[in-house]
mmCIF file of C-alpha atoms and ligand atoms in Angstrom:
data_model
loop_
_atom_site.group_PDB
_atom_site.id
_atom_site.type_symbol
_atom_site.label_atom_id
_atom_site.label_comp_id
_atom_site.label_asym_id
_atom_site.label_seq_id
_atom_site.Cartn_x
_atom_site.Cartn_y
_atom_site.Cartn_z
ATOM 1 C CA UNK K 58 107.828 76.845 100.295
ATOM 2 C CA UNK K 59 110.130 73.878 99.585
ATOM 3 C CA UNK K 60 112.761 76.348 98.380
ATOM 4 C CA UNK K 61 112.309 78.601 101.398
ATOM 5 C CA UNK K 62 112.376 75.698 103.847
ATOM 6 C CA UNK K 63 115.465 74.238 102.198
ATOM 7 C CA UNK K 64 117.316 77.569 102.141
ATOM 8 C CA UNK K 65 116.392 78.223 105.766
ATOM 9 C CA UNK K 66 118.320 75.057 106.609
ATOM 10 C CA UNK K 67 121.286 76.163 104.535
ATOM 11 C CA UNK K 68 120.926 73.178 102.205
ATOM 12 C CA UNK K 69 121.533 72.931 98.472
ATOM 13 C CA UNK K 70 119.101 71.025 96.235
ATOM 14 C CA UNK K 71 121.694 68.249 95.998
ATOM 15 C CA UNK K 72 121.988 67.960 99.771
ATOM 16 C CA UNK K 73 118.214 67.821 100.188
ATOM 17 C CA UNK K 74 117.895 65.265 97.396
ATOM 18 C CA UNK K 75 120.530 63.029 99.023
ATOM 19 C CA UNK K 76 118.773 63.235 102.365
ATOM 20 C CA UNK K 77 115.369 62.393 100.837
ATOM 21 C CA UNK K 78 116.869 59.718 98.587
ATOM 22 C CA UNK K 79 115.800 61.202 95.234
ATOM 23 C CA UNK K 80 117.635 62.952 92.386
ATOM 24 C CA UNK K 81 118.360 66.680 92.553
ATOM 25 C CA UNK K 82 116.555 67.068 89.265
ATOM 26 C CA UNK K 83 113.360 65.872 90.956
ATOM 27 C CA UNK K 84 113.833 68.445 93.752
ATOM 28 C CA UNK K 85 114.458 71.100 91.135
ATOM 29 C CA UNK K 86 111.253 70.151 89.287
ATOM 30 C CA UNK K 87 109.271 70.272 92.525
ATOM 31 C CA UNK K 88 110.731 73.659 93.474
ATOM 32 C CA UNK K 89 109.930 75.072 90.058
ATOM 33 C CA UNK K 90 106.421 73.653 90.341
ATOM 34 C CA UNK K 91 106.923 71.456 87.292
ATOM 35 C CA UNK K 92 106.104 68.377 89.248
ATOM 36 C CA UNK K 93 103.258 67.577 91.631
ATOM 37 C CA UNK K 94 104.295 66.142 94.970
ATOM 38 C CA UNK K 95 102.567 63.092 96.363
ATOM 39 C CA UNK K 96 101.662 63.275 100.025
ATOM 40 C CA UNK K 97 104.292 60.640 100.720
ATOM 41 C CA UNK K 98 106.969 62.668 98.908
ATOM 42 C CA UNK K 99 105.968 65.860 100.735
ATOM 43 C CA UNK K 100 106.289 64.048 104.040
ATOM 44 C CA UNK K 101 109.748 62.806 103.095
ATOM 45 C CA UNK K 102 110.910 66.280 102.127
ATOM 46 C CA UNK K 103 109.390 67.922 105.216
ATOM 47 C CA UNK K 104 111.017 65.382 107.449
ATOM 48 C CA UNK K 105 114.416 65.870 105.797
ATOM 49 C CA UNK K 106 114.010 69.594 106.485
ATOM 50 C CA UNK K 107 112.688 69.074 110.016
ATOM 51 C CA UNK K 108 109.463 71.010 109.424
ATOM 52 C CA UNK K 109 105.864 69.790 109.838
ATOM 53 C CA UNK K 110 104.542 68.905 106.376
ATOM 54 C CA UNK K 111 101.918 71.708 106.611
ATOM 55 C CA UNK K 112 104.602 74.293 105.950
ATOM 56 C CA UNK K 113 105.065 72.985 102.403
ATOM 57 C CA UNK K 114 101.419 73.726 101.599
ATOM 58 C CA UNK K 115 101.444 77.359 102.789
ATOM 59 C CA UNK K 116 100.736 79.999 100.202
ATOM 60 C CA UNK K 117 102.695 82.852 101.714
ATOM 61 C CA UNK K 118 104.430 85.567 99.730
ATOM 62 C CA UNK K 119 108.213 85.454 99.979
ATOM 63 C CA UNK K 120 110.391 88.523 99.540
ATOM 64 C CA UNK K 121 113.958 88.700 98.347
ATOM 65 C CA UNK K 122 116.558 91.358 98.975
ATOM 66 C CA UNK K 123 116.042 94.196 96.558
ATOM 67 C CA UNK K 124 112.352 93.534 95.999
ATOM 68 C CA UNK K 125 110.203 96.606 96.346
ATOM 69 C CA UNK K 126 109.266 96.243 99.972
ATOM 70 C CA UNK K 127 112.488 94.706 101.232
ATOM 71 C CA UNK K 128 115.311 96.885 102.476
ATOM 72 C CA UNK K 129 118.580 95.982 104.047
ATOM 73 C CA UNK K 130 121.625 97.829 105.163
ATOM 74 C CA UNK K 131 125.296 97.133 104.556
ATOM 75 C CA UNK K 132 125.400 93.863 102.715
ATOM 76 C CA UNK K 133 128.956 93.278 101.629
ATOM 77 C CA UNK K 134 130.337 90.262 99.886
ATOM 78 C CA UNK K 135 128.320 87.770 101.891
ATOM 79 C CA UNK K 136 128.441 84.285 100.297
ATOM 80 C CA UNK K 137 125.279 83.566 98.309
ATOM 81 C CA UNK K 138 124.376 80.572 100.471
ATOM 82 C CA UNK K 139 124.617 82.546 103.734
ATOM 83 C CA UNK K 140 122.629 85.398 102.187
ATOM 84 C CA UNK K 141 119.873 83.025 101.088
ATOM 85 C CA UNK K 142 119.759 81.420 104.513
ATOM 86 C CA UNK K 143 119.366 84.783 106.240
ATOM 87 C CA UNK K 144 116.743 85.821 103.689
ATOM 88 C CA UNK K 145 114.807 82.586 104.274
ATOM 89 C CA UNK K 146 115.094 83.015 108.041
ATOM 90 C CA UNK K 147 113.731 86.565 107.815
ATOM 91 C CA UNK K 148 110.835 85.435 105.612
ATOM 92 C CA UNK K 149 109.935 82.657 108.050
ATOM 93 C CA UNK K 150 110.185 85.012 111.036
ATOM 94 C CA UNK K 151 107.889 87.447 109.235
ATOM 95 C CA UNK K 152 105.360 84.776 108.243
ATOM 96 C CA UNK K 153 105.314 83.327 111.782
ATOM 97 C CA UNK K 154 104.826 86.748 113.360
ATOM 98 C CA UNK K 155 101.918 87.298 110.981
ATOM 99 C CA UNK K 156 100.370 83.942 111.882
ATOM 100 C CA UNK K 157 100.760 84.614 115.600
ATOM 101 C CA UNK K 158 99.243 88.080 115.430
ATOM 102 C CA UNK K 159 96.467 87.443 112.888
ATOM 103 C CA UNK K 160 94.337 85.659 115.492
ATOM 104 C CA UNK K 161 94.490 88.704 117.768
ATOM 105 C CA UNK K 162 92.739 92.019 117.484
ATOM 106 C CA UNK K 163 95.805 94.229 117.860
ATOM 107 C CA UNK K 164 95.292 97.911 118.361
ATOM 108 C CA UNK K 165 98.213 100.332 118.237
ATOM 109 C CA UNK K 166 98.445 103.874 119.558
ATOM 110 C CA UNK K 167 100.543 105.029 116.592
ATOM 111 C CA UNK K 168 101.022 104.221 112.929
ATOM 112 C CA UNK K 169 104.038 104.382 110.646
ATOM 113 C CA UNK K 170 103.040 107.178 108.275
ATOM 114 C CA UNK K 171 103.783 107.387 104.578
ATOM 115 C CA UNK K 172 105.499 110.686 103.712
ATOM 116 C CA UNK K 173 107.194 111.511 100.424
ATOM 117 C CA UNK K 174 110.366 113.594 100.495
ATOM 118 C CA UNK K 175 109.012 115.761 97.619
ATOM 119 C CA UNK K 176 106.147 116.865 99.839
ATOM 120 C CA UNK K 177 108.364 117.698 102.809
ATOM 121 C CA UNK K 178 111.382 119.169 101.000
ATOM 122 C CA UNK K 179 113.986 117.043 102.787
ATOM 123 C CA UNK K 180 114.440 113.758 104.673
ATOM 124 C CA UNK K 181 115.170 115.881 107.767
ATOM 125 C CA UNK K 182 111.721 117.503 107.499
ATOM 126 C CA UNK K 183 110.168 114.047 107.168
ATOM 127 C CA UNK K 184 112.008 112.913 110.329
ATOM 128 C CA UNK K 185 110.724 115.951 112.220
ATOM 129 C CA UNK K 186 107.187 115.317 110.926
ATOM 130 C CA UNK K 187 107.249 111.692 112.143
ATOM 131 C CA UNK K 188 108.534 112.781 115.565
ATOM 132 C CA UNK K 189 105.737 115.351 115.719
ATOM 133 C CA UNK K 190 103.061 112.893 114.561
ATOM 134 C CA UNK K 191 104.176 110.491 117.286
ATOM 135 C CA UNK K 192 104.309 113.339 119.841
ATOM 136 C CA UNK K 193 107.809 112.338 120.841
ATOM 137 C CA UNK K 194 109.503 114.350 123.570
ATOM 138 C CA UNK K 195 112.368 116.566 122.430
ATOM 139 C CA UNK K 196 115.909 115.302 122.813
ATOM 140 C CA UNK K 197 117.315 111.774 122.605
ATOM 141 C CA UNK K 198 115.105 108.804 121.683
ATOM 142 C CA UNK K 199 115.407 106.601 124.760
ATOM 143 C CA UNK K 200 114.096 103.385 123.236
ATOM 144 C CA UNK K 201 113.509 103.377 119.479
ATOM 145 C CA UNK K 202 112.291 99.765 119.424
ATOM 146 C CA UNK K 203 109.507 100.682 121.838
ATOM 147 C CA UNK K 204 108.319 103.527 119.576
ATOM 148 C CA UNK K 205 108.315 101.299 116.504
ATOM 149 C CA UNK K 206 106.415 98.575 118.335
ATOM 150 C CA UNK K 207 103.897 101.169 119.543
ATOM 151 C CA UNK K 208 103.329 101.933 115.850
ATOM 152 C CA UNK K 209 102.592 98.271 115.101
ATOM 153 C CA UNK K 210 106.047 97.383 113.807
ATOM 154 C CA UNK K 211 107.308 93.909 114.624
ATOM 155 C CA UNK K 212 110.955 93.933 115.649
ATOM 156 C CA UNK K 213 112.961 90.750 115.983
ATOM 157 C CA UNK K 214 116.544 90.820 117.283
ATOM 158 C CA UNK K 215 118.785 87.809 116.632
ATOM 159 C CA UNK K 216 122.416 87.007 116.284
ATOM 160 C CA UNK K 217 123.137 86.403 112.581
ATOM 161 C CA UNK K 218 125.935 84.158 111.380
ATOM 162 C CA UNK K 219 127.717 87.188 109.956
ATOM 163 C CA UNK K 220 128.122 90.842 110.956
ATOM 164 C CA UNK K 221 127.872 91.891 107.318
ATOM 165 C CA UNK K 222 124.158 92.687 107.548
ATOM 166 C CA UNK K 223 122.988 95.138 110.247
ATOM 167 C CA UNK K 224 119.265 95.179 109.795
ATOM 168 C CA UNK K 225 116.503 94.274 107.385
ATOM 169 C CA UNK K 226 113.006 95.639 106.991
ATOM 170 C CA UNK K 227 110.060 94.535 104.907
ATOM 171 C CA UNK K 228 106.531 95.851 104.739
ATOM 172 C CA UNK K 229 104.399 93.641 102.495
ATOM 173 C CA UNK K 230 100.940 94.890 101.516
ATOM 174 C CA UNK K 231 98.374 94.053 104.180
ATOM 175 C CA UNK K 232 100.984 92.966 106.734
ATOM 176 C CA UNK K 233 102.695 94.623 109.687
ATOM 177 C CA UNK K 234 105.976 96.402 109.068
ATOM 178 C CA UNK K 235 108.681 93.921 109.992
ATOM 179 C CA UNK K 236 112.227 94.670 111.156
ATOM 180 C CA UNK K 237 115.048 92.297 111.896
ATOM 181 C CA UNK K 238 118.182 93.335 113.768
ATOM 182 C CA UNK K 239 121.516 91.554 113.935
ATOM 183 C CA UNK K 240 122.631 91.604 117.586
ATOM 184 C CA UNK K 241 126.220 90.858 116.583
ATOM 185 C CA UNK K 242 126.406 94.627 116.083
ATOM 186 C CA UNK K 243 126.596 97.163 118.913
ATOM 187 C CA UNK K 244 123.311 98.647 120.149
ATOM 188 C CA UNK K 245 124.053 102.184 118.946
ATOM 189 C CA UNK K 246 124.716 100.949 115.394
ATOM 190 C CA UNK K 247 121.474 98.964 115.455
ATOM 191 C CA UNK K 248 119.498 101.982 116.629
ATOM 192 C CA UNK K 249 120.838 103.940 113.668
ATOM 193 C CA UNK K 250 120.033 101.022 111.345
ATOM 194 C CA UNK K 251 116.514 100.742 112.766
ATOM 195 C CA UNK K 252 115.959 104.481 112.251
ATOM 196 C CA UNK K 253 117.376 104.117 108.717
ATOM 197 C CA UNK K 254 114.937 101.256 107.984
ATOM 198 C CA UNK K 255 112.079 103.301 109.455
ATOM 199 C CA UNK K 256 113.090 106.073 107.064
ATOM 200 C CA UNK K 257 112.763 103.675 104.105
ATOM 201 C CA UNK K 258 109.306 102.515 105.182
ATOM 202 C CA UNK K 259 108.100 106.083 105.681
ATOM 203 C CA UNK K 260 109.632 107.646 102.545
ATOM 204 C CA UNK K 261 110.134 104.973 99.894
ATOM 205 C CA UNK K 262 107.492 102.947 98.055
ATOM 206 C CA UNK K 263 109.738 101.641 95.312
ATOM 207 C CA UNK K 264 113.540 101.470 95.187
ATOM 208 C CA UNK K 265 114.959 104.728 93.858
ATOM 209 C CA UNK K 266 118.425 106.179 93.464
ATOM 210 C CA UNK K 267 119.478 108.238 96.458
ATOM 211 C CA UNK K 268 117.289 106.255 98.850
ATOM 212 C CA UNK K 269 120.234 105.161 101.026
ATOM 213 C CA UNK K 270 121.439 108.715 101.592
ATOM 214 C CA UNK K 271 117.867 109.834 102.307
ATOM 215 C CA UNK K 272 117.373 107.055 104.845
ATOM 216 C CA UNK K 273 120.669 107.990 106.552
ATOM 217 C CA UNK K 274 119.695 111.667 106.721
ATOM 218 C CA UNK K 275 116.291 110.692 108.117
ATOM 219 C CA UNK K 276 117.943 108.505 110.772
ATOM 220 C CA UNK K 277 120.449 111.191 111.796
ATOM 221 C CA UNK K 278 117.743 113.826 112.267
ATOM 222 C CA UNK K 279 115.328 111.388 113.905
ATOM 223 C CA UNK K 280 117.861 110.285 116.548
ATOM 224 C CA UNK K 281 119.867 113.515 116.809
ATOM 225 C CA UNK K 282 117.559 116.453 115.982
ATOM 226 C CA UNK K 283 119.694 119.370 114.784
ATOM 227 C CA UNK K 284 117.901 121.952 116.893
ATOM 228 C CA UNK K 285 118.580 120.085 120.120
ATOM 229 C CA UNK K 286 121.973 118.537 119.508
ATOM 230 C CA UNK K 287 123.898 121.222 117.623
ATOM 231 C CA UNK K 288 125.063 123.252 120.621
ATOM 232 C CA UNK K 289 126.208 120.070 122.392
ATOM 233 C CA UNK K 290 128.509 119.179 119.494
ATOM 234 C CA UNK K 291 130.672 122.317 119.831
ATOM 235 C CA UNK K 292 134.378 121.649 120.181
ATOM 236 C CA UNK K 293 133.808 118.016 119.143
ATOM 237 C CA UNK K 294 136.646 115.696 120.106
ATOM 238 C CA UNK K 295 136.827 112.063 121.226
ATOM 239 C CA UNK K 296 136.127 112.946 124.869
ATOM 240 C CA UNK K 297 132.983 114.857 123.953
ATOM 241 C CA UNK K 298 131.867 112.062 121.619
ATOM 242 C CA UNK K 299 132.354 109.484 124.411
ATOM 243 C CA UNK K 300 130.398 111.682 126.825
ATOM 244 C CA UNK K 301 127.491 112.252 124.414
ATOM 245 C CA UNK K 302 127.241 108.617 123.338
ATOM 246 C CA UNK K 303 125.244 107.293 126.356
ATOM 247 C CA UNK K 304 123.040 110.406 126.246
ATOM 248 C CA UNK K 305 122.026 110.191 122.576
ATOM 249 C CA UNK K 306 122.648 106.440 122.300
ATOM 250 C CA UNK K 307 124.311 106.833 118.935
ATOM 251 C CA UNK K 308 127.889 105.831 118.147
ATOM 252 C CA UNK K 309 130.834 108.166 118.613
ATOM 253 C CA UNK K 310 131.334 107.870 114.859
ATOM 254 C CA UNK K 311 127.755 109.012 114.203
ATOM 255 C CA UNK K 312 128.120 111.939 116.621
ATOM 256 C CA UNK K 313 131.341 113.048 114.949
ATOM 257 C CA UNK K 314 129.696 112.794 111.513
ATOM 258 C CA UNK K 315 126.717 114.733 112.835
ATOM 259 C CA UNK K 316 129.050 117.528 113.992
ATOM 260 C CA UNK K 317 130.410 117.765 110.459
ATOM 261 C CA UNK K 318 127.006 117.571 108.748
ATOM 262 C CA UNK K 319 125.682 120.377 110.975
ATOM 263 C CA UNK K 320 128.859 122.345 110.181
ATOM 264 C CA UNK K 321 130.004 122.523 113.786
ATOM 265 C CA UNK K 322 133.394 121.182 112.690
ATOM 266 C CA UNK K 323 135.146 121.409 109.320
ATOM 267 C CA UNK K 324 135.767 118.534 106.912
ATOM 268 C CA UNK K 325 139.405 118.646 107.925
ATOM 269 C CA UNK K 326 138.594 118.353 111.649
ATOM 270 C CA UNK K 327 136.197 115.536 110.825
ATOM 271 C CA UNK K 328 138.883 113.633 108.941
ATOM 272 C CA UNK K 329 141.340 114.124 111.789
ATOM 273 C CA UNK K 330 138.819 112.773 114.333
ATOM 274 C CA UNK K 331 138.153 109.725 112.150
ATOM 275 C CA UNK K 332 141.886 109.069 111.975
ATOM 276 C CA UNK K 333 142.104 109.304 115.786
ATOM 277 C CA UNK K 334 139.165 106.879 116.119
ATOM 278 C CA UNK K 335 140.823 104.428 113.801
ATOM 279 C CA UNK K 336 144.253 104.721 115.486
ATOM 280 C CA UNK K 337 142.640 103.687 118.753
ATOM 281 C CA UNK K 338 140.871 100.807 117.032
ATOM 282 C CA UNK K 339 137.518 102.434 117.786
ATOM 283 C CA UNK K 340 136.090 102.394 114.267
ATOM 284 C CA UNK K 341 135.387 98.688 114.806
ATOM 285 C CA UNK K 342 134.948 98.532 118.546
ATOM 286 C CA UNK K 343 134.040 101.743 120.370
ATOM 287 C CA UNK K 344 134.380 102.278 124.127
ATOM 288 C CA UNK K 345 131.263 103.104 126.208
ATOM 289 C CA UNK K 346 128.811 100.269 125.477
ATOM 290 C CA UNK K 347 125.090 100.861 125.606
ATOM 291 C CA UNK K 348 122.666 97.953 126.194
ATOM 292 C CA UNK K 349 120.697 96.431 123.322
ATOM 293 C CA UNK K 350 117.040 97.412 123.097
ATOM 294 C CA UNK K 351 114.751 94.442 123.730
ATOM 295 C CA UNK K 352 111.683 93.999 121.525
ATOM 296 C CA UNK K 353 108.633 92.929 123.560
ATOM 297 C CA UNK K 354 105.689 92.788 121.133
ATOM 298 C CA UNK K 355 106.130 89.197 119.926
ATOM 299 C CA UNK K 356 106.630 87.995 123.526
ATOM 300 C CA UNK K 357 103.468 89.844 124.501
ATOM 301 C CA UNK K 358 101.512 88.216 121.650
ATOM 302 C CA UNK K 359 102.725 84.787 122.797
ATOM 303 C CA UNK K 360 101.763 85.604 126.388
ATOM 304 C CA UNK K 361 98.218 86.552 125.307
ATOM 305 C CA UNK K 362 97.870 83.259 123.414
ATOM 306 C CA UNK K 363 98.976 81.330 126.486
ATOM 307 C CA UNK K 364 97.028 83.253 129.116
ATOM 308 C CA UNK K 365 93.865 84.423 127.349
ATOM 309 C CA UNK K 366 93.455 81.639 124.806
ATOM 310 C CA UNK K 367 94.950 78.800 126.846
ATOM 311 C CA UNK K 368 97.062 77.691 123.894
ATOM 312 C CA UNK K 369 99.870 75.317 124.782
ATOM 313 C CA UNK K 370 103.350 75.755 123.370
ATOM 314 C CA UNK K 371 102.773 72.867 121.012
ATOM 315 C CA UNK K 372 99.538 74.526 119.735
ATOM 316 C CA UNK K 373 101.592 77.624 118.979
ATOM 317 C CA UNK K 374 104.371 75.600 117.377
ATOM 318 C CA UNK K 375 101.687 74.083 115.124
ATOM 319 C CA UNK K 376 100.294 77.495 114.273
ATOM 320 C CA UNK K 377 103.664 78.682 112.967
ATOM 321 C CA UNK K 378 104.865 75.466 111.339
ATOM 322 C CA UNK K 379 107.548 74.356 113.759
ATOM 323 C CA UNK K 380 108.167 71.284 115.848
ATOM 324 C CA UNK K 381 108.045 72.114 119.577
ATOM 325 C CA UNK K 382 111.810 71.923 120.265
ATOM 326 C CA UNK K 383 112.537 74.559 117.631
ATOM 327 C CA UNK K 384 109.564 76.636 118.792
ATOM 328 C CA UNK K 385 111.025 76.698 122.305
ATOM 329 C CA UNK K 386 114.472 77.509 121.040
ATOM 330 C CA UNK K 387 113.267 80.385 118.876
ATOM 331 C CA UNK K 388 110.376 81.825 120.843
ATOM 332 C CA UNK K 389 110.300 80.723 124.433
ATOM 333 C CA UNK K 390 113.919 80.556 125.508
ATOM 334 C CA UNK K 391 115.903 83.607 126.500
ATOM 335 C CA UNK K 392 118.863 82.572 124.408
ATOM 336 C CA UNK K 393 119.134 84.117 120.967
ATOM 337 C CA UNK K 394 119.693 81.499 118.363
ATOM 338 C CA UNK K 395 122.202 82.082 115.646
ATOM 339 C CA UNK K 396 120.695 82.526 112.175
HETATM 340 ZN ZN1 ZN X 460 118.862 101.288 103.301
#
């Protein structure tokens, strides 16, 4: 927990040591559990990290990128320190959501099923099976976040310090599936990422080769079912893509790719459309914005604690190991704090 708390603050061992007034080798020994901490020392470290000292005594599992239940999308050349800080932030968000919800008897209408591709022949079949199990109406998915929350998934949307990570999901044994979205990215990209992460949680128990392509195929079919979208993709060009974007709430790029994957346009036409997108500068910043989906489950859990249990904000801050100012900033203000 010392490591996690330190990384969540973006500090190196040396920086923490300097702030506490000890050597970095002592911090290293503590973090590697080679040295017991006195209560006084723990208080000093907690205070340097601006967390209540309780946090350092938690015994919560921590997951790293690439561990079996931790998926992420598009992580390019992010500096190690920034990566660790985001990873620590996600772990803390997950642990806090668990602490907030564990006191409640939550009951969800749906569940996120486990379905192996081998049993369903293709990721597309799995996507159709999940839509059927959830009794989703045909056509576009209006609000994907709402469906995932109805299935007990916890979704947290925040602005990360970098646009190099779209979304992260983790589903530890015995916990709720947890998703984190980076709101620096446009809503349609995040919807695709969220569907991609859902695909991982449904189809993949352990990391396997080909899982990224499978998750992408799942996401494409889940958000743009072939049977319903194919006829609308005919004659695909930028005007059609821009017109379909607010209907299907997927990016123009994804719609153009879908047209190729469903063989409505040729590879050559696809390439030409991508070139046109890029000439207009639309591969980075597309026209026709759609609003971000707003998760509501965590807010609802907090509301229940306040209204039904008469917990004050500082009780809740205590419950999740934060001092009240940070609790307010992260959970009870409308602003989205930068990770
Ligand atoms: Zn992935």
